[in-house]
């Protein structure tokens, strides 16, 4: 498949470049640049279903050429996003990685591979729902390393998401859609101020929480099998009997599963 060169220009959209797709369904080259911005400077309505969404402007670039090596890069920027209840000053996503084709030494089968290092920065988040605003704050930073190949499937490495002083880290694998998109791995949560989540939870949460979660979760079916261990410091949930157990330094461990029969709490230790 070849789109070389092409140009798409409307009152608010400009997209130019070229794309070459190989017989193995991976690109052999692409060089794209585009923007969304109304010529008169007014916000642009995005052609999406659901609530009305507008942006001031957006830019995107992406480059790769197999003749120059395996490396690819891309960058997207969005400014002035608004919809009912949510406004964002700007979002920047930068990504780079490799596109590879190698031969299996034993079978001579061609193995395709893709890697990506993705960094996201979101600023000026303004949510009308004060409960969500309290939990998320005004900025969000995220980064992760992704990898896929014909042998190992999809791998998520060192995912890191930070909102205010709360940090979530995760690593694992994701099966294909035929297997139910099952995530298997671990996640770590560091929430030094649980009070940020009190309005969202509807309870007077207090204290600090460090938790580790291991297990598997079926994204399509909703089933899971998970173990969690957590350390708390001066934690409180607004439940007198529980708060008495969590006072000072505490630990919580539990194991639970969810399947077609419902949720089963296999163990709980506070």
Short mmCIF file of N, CA and C in Angstrom, two decimals, residues 81-83 85-89 123-127:
data_model
loop_
_atom_site.label_atom_id
_atom_site.label_comp_id
_atom_site.label_asym_id
_atom_site.label_seq_id
_atom_site.Cartn_x
_atom_site.Cartn_y
_atom_site.Cartn_z
N UNK A 81 -8.27 22.43 24.81
CA UNK A 81 -9.37 21.46 24.69
C UNK A 81 -10.50 21.85 25.64
N UNK A 82 -11.73 21.79 25.13
CA UNK A 82 -12.90 22.09 25.95
C UNK A 82 -14.07 21.19 25.58
N UNK A 83 -14.71 20.65 26.59
CA UNK A 83 -16.01 20.00 26.45
C UNK A 83 -16.77 20.29 27.74
N UNK A 85 -17.79 20.31 31.13
CA UNK A 85 -17.26 19.75 32.36
C UNK A 85 -15.76 19.55 32.41
N UNK A 86 -15.05 19.67 31.27
CA UNK A 86 -13.61 19.43 31.24
C UNK A 86 -12.92 20.44 30.32
N UNK A 87 -11.84 21.03 30.81
CA UNK A 87 -10.99 21.89 29.99
C UNK A 87 -9.54 21.53 30.25
N UNK A 88 -8.71 21.58 29.19
CA UNK A 88 -7.28 21.26 29.30
C UNK A 88 -6.51 22.34 28.54
N UNK A 89 -5.50 22.91 29.18
CA UNK A 89 -4.69 23.92 28.52
C UNK A 89 -3.86 23.32 27.39
N UNK A 123 -1.26 19.62 31.06
CA UNK A 123 -1.26 20.79 31.94
C UNK A 123 -2.60 21.51 31.90
N UNK A 124 -2.90 22.17 33.00
CA UNK A 124 -4.10 23.00 33.05
C UNK A 124 -5.40 22.23 33.00
N UNK A 125 -5.46 21.10 33.71
CA UNK A 125 -6.69 20.31 33.76
C UNK A 125 -7.69 21.00 34.69
N UNK A 126 -8.87 21.27 34.17
CA UNK A 126 -9.92 21.96 34.94
C UNK A 126 -11.21 21.16 34.77
N UNK A 127 -11.63 20.48 35.84
CA UNK A 127 -12.81 19.63 35.81
C UNK A 127 -13.90 20.24 36.68
#
